[in-house]
Each structure stands twice: as structure tokens, then as C-alpha cells.
mmCIF file with all atom_site columns, C-alpha atoms in Angstrom:
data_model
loop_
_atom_site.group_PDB
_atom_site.id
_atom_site.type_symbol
_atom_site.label_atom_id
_atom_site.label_alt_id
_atom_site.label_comp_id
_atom_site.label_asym_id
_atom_site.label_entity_id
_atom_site.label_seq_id
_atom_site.pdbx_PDB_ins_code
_atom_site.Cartn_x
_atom_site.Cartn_y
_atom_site.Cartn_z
_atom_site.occupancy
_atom_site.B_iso_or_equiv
_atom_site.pdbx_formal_charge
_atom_site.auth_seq_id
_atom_site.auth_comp_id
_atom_site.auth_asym_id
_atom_site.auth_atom_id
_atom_site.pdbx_PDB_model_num
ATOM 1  C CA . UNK A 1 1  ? 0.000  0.000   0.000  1.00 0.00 ? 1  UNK A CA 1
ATOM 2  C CA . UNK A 1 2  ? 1.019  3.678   -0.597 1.00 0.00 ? 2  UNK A CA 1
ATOM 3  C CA . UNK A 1 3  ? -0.289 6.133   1.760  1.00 0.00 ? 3  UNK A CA 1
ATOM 4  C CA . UNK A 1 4  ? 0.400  10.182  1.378  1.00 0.00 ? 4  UNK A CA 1
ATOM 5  C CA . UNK A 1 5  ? -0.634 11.647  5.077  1.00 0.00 ? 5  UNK A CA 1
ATOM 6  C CA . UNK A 1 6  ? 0.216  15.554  5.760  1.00 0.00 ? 6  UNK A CA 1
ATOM 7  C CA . UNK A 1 7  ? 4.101  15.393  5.059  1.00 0.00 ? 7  UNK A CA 1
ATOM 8  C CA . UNK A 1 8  ? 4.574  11.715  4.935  1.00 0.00 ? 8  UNK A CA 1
ATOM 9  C CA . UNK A 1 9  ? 4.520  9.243   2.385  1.00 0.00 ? 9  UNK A CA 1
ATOM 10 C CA . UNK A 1 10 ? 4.396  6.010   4.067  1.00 0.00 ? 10 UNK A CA 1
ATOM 11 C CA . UNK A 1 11 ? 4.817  2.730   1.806  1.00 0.00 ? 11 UNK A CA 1
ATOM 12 C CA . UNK A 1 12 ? 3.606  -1.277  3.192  1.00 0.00 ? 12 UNK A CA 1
ATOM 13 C CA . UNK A 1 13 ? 4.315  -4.361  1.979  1.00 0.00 ? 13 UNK A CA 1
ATOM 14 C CA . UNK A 1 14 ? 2.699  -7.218  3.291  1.00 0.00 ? 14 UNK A CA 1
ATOM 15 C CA . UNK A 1 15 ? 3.986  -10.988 3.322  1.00 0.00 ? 15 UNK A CA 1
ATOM 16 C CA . UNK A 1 16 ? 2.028  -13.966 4.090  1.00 0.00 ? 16 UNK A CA 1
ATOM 17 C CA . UNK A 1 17 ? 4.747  -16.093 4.010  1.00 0.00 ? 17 UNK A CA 1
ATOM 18 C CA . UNK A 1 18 ? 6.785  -17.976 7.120  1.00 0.00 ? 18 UNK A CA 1
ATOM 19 C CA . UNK A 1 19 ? 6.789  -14.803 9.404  1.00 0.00 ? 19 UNK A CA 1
ATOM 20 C CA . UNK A 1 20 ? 9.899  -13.646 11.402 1.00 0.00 ? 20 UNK A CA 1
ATOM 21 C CA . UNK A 1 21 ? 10.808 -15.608 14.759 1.00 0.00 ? 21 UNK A CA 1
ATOM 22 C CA . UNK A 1 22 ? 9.892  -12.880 17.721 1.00 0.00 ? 22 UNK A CA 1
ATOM 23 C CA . UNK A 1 23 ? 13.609 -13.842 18.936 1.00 0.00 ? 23 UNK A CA 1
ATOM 24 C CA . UNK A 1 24 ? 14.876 -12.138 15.167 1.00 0.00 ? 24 UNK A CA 1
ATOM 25 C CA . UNK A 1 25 ? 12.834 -9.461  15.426 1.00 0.00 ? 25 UNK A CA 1
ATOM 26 C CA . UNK A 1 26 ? 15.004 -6.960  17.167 1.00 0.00 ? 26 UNK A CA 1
ATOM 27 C CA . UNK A 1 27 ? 18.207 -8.222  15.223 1.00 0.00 ? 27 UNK A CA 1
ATOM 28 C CA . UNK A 1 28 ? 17.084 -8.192  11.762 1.00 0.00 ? 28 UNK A CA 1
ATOM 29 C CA . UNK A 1 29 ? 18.298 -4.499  10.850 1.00 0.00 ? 29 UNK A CA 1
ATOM 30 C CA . UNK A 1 30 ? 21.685 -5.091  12.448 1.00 0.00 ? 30 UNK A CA 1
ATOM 31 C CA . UNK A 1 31 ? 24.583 -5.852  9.882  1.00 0.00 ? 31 UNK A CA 1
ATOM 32 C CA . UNK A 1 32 ? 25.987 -9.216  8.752  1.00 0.00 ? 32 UNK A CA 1
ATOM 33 C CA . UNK A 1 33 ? 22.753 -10.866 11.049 1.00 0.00 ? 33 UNK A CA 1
ATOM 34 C CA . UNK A 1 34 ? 20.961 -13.459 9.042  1.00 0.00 ? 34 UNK A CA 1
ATOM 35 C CA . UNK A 1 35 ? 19.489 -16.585 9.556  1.00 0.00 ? 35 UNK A CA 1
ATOM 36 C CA . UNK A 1 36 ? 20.716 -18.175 6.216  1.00 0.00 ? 36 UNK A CA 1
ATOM 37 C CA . UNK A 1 37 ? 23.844 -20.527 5.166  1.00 0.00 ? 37 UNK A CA 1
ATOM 38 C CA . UNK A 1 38 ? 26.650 -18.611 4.857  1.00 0.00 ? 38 UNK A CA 1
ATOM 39 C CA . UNK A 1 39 ? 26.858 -19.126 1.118  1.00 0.00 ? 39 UNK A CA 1
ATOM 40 C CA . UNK A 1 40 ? 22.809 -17.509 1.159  1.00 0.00 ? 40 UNK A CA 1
ATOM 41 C CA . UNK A 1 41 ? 23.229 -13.884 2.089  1.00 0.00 ? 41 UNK A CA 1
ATOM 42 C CA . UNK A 1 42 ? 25.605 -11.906 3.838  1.00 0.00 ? 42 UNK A CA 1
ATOM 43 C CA . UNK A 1 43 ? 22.850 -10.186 6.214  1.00 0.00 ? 43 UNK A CA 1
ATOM 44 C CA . UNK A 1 44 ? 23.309 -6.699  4.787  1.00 0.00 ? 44 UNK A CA 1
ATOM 45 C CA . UNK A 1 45 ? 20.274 -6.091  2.783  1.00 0.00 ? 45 UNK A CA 1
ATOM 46 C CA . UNK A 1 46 ? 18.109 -4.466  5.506  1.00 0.00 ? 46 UNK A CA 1
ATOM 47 C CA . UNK A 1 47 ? 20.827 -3.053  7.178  1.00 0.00 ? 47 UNK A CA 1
ATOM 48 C CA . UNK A 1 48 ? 21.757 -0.833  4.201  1.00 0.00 ? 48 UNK A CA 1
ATOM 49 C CA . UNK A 1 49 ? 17.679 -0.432  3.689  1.00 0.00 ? 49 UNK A CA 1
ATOM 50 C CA . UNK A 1 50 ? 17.380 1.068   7.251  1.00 0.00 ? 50 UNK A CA 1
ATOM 51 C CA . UNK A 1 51 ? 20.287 3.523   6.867  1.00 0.00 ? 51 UNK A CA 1
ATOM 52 C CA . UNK A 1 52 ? 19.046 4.970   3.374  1.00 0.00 ? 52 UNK A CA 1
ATOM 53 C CA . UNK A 1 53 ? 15.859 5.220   4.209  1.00 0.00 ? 53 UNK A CA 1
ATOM 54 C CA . UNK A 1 54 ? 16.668 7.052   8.040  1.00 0.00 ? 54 UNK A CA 1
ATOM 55 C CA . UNK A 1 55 ? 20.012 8.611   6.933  1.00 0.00 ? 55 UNK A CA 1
ATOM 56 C CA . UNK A 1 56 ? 19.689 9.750   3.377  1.00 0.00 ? 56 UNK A CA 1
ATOM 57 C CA . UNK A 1 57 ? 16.010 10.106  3.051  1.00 0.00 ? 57 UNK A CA 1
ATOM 58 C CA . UNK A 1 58 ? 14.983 11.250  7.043  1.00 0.00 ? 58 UNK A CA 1
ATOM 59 C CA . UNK A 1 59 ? 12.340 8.440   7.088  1.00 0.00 ? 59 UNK A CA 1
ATOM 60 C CA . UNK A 1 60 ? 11.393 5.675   9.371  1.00 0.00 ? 60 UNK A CA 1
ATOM 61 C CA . UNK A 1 61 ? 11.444 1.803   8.532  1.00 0.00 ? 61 UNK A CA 1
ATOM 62 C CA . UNK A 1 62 ? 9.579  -1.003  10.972 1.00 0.00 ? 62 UNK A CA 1
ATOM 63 C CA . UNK A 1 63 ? 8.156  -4.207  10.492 1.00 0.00 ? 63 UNK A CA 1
ATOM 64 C CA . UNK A 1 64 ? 5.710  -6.486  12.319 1.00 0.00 ? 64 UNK A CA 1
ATOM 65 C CA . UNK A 1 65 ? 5.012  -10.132 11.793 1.00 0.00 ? 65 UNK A CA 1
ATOM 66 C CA . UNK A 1 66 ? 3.255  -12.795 13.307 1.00 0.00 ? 66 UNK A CA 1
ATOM 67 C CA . UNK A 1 67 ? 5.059  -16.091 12.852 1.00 0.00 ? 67 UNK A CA 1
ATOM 68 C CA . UNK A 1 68 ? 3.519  -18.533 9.932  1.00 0.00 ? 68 UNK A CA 1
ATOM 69 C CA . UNK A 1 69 ? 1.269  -15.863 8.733  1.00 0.00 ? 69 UNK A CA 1
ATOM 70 C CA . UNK A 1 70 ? 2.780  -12.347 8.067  1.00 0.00 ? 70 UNK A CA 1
ATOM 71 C CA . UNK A 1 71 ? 5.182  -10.038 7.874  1.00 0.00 ? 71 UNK A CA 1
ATOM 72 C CA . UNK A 1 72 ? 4.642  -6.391  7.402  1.00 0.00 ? 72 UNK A CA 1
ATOM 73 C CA . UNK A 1 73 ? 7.420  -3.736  6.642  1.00 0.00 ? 73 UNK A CA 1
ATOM 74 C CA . UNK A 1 74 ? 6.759  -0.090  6.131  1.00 0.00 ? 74 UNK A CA 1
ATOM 75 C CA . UNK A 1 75 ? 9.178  2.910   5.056  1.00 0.00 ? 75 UNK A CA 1
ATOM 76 C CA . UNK A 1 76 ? 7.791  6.202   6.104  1.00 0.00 ? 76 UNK A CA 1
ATOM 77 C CA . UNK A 1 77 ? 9.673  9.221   4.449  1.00 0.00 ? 77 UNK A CA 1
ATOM 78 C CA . UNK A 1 78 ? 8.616  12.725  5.159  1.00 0.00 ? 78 UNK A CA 1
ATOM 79 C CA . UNK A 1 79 ? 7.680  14.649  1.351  1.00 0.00 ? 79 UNK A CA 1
ATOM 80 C CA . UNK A 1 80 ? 8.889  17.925  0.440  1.00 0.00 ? 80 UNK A CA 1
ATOM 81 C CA . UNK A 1 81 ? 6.455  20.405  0.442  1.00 0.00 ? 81 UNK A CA 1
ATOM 82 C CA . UNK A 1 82 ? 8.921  22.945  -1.618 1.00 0.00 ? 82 UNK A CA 1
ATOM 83 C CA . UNK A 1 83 ? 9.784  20.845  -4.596 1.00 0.00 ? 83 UNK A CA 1
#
């Protein structure tokens, strides 16, 4: 979903897939953390997300999930009203 509130644009995507284990929850932004093989990923990908989106853009990025049914992850980024 895409949502435009007073000066935020906030954008959702929503997984019904596996879900995130509440004990990976609060690790899954830090770097090199993954739950893969080590020959699957290197755990950066949502690292790197979270520091564009609150370092280079000023937004916001959180997720929710409930485990075997959802995951949720929005980026909220504040619009210019001047451009």
C-alpha cells in the first residue's frame, strides 16, 4: 500500500509467508545478522535499507510479523512540500 498523510509518504508491503521468529525481530536491521547458510546472504540487505531510508532520506522503517502468517514492513519518508 502507498499512503500520502500531511508530510509523509508512508509505503507497506505485506507478506504472508513464514513470518519472522519474535527472537529475530530486534536483530534483523543489524549488519551481517541473518538466519541463512553462509553461502545464502551476507545479512546486509536491511541493514543498508534502514540507513538509506533514516540517513539519506529522514524516514522511518519497521516491520511487524506474526510467525507462519505475516510479515509487514513499512518505510515512512517525510515529502517535500517545496519541490
Amino acid at each position: 500500500s502507498l499512503i500520502k498523510k500531511q508530510n509523509t509518504c508512508e509505503l507497506c508491503v505485506l507478506d504472508y509467508g513464514v513470518g519472522i521468529h519474535p527472537k529475530n525481530l530486534d536483530k534483523i536491521f543489524n549488519p551481517f545478522f541473518t538466519t541463512k547458510s553462509q553461502s545464502s546472504g551476507t545479512g546486509l540487505g536491511l541493514y543498508i535499507c534502514k540507513e538509506i531510508v533514516e540517513q539519506d532520506l529522514k524516514g522511518h522503517i519497521h516491520v511487524t510479523s506474526e510467525l507462519n502468517k505475516k510479515t509487514k514492513f513499512c518505510v515512512e519518508i517525510p515529502i517535500d512540500l517545496n519541490c
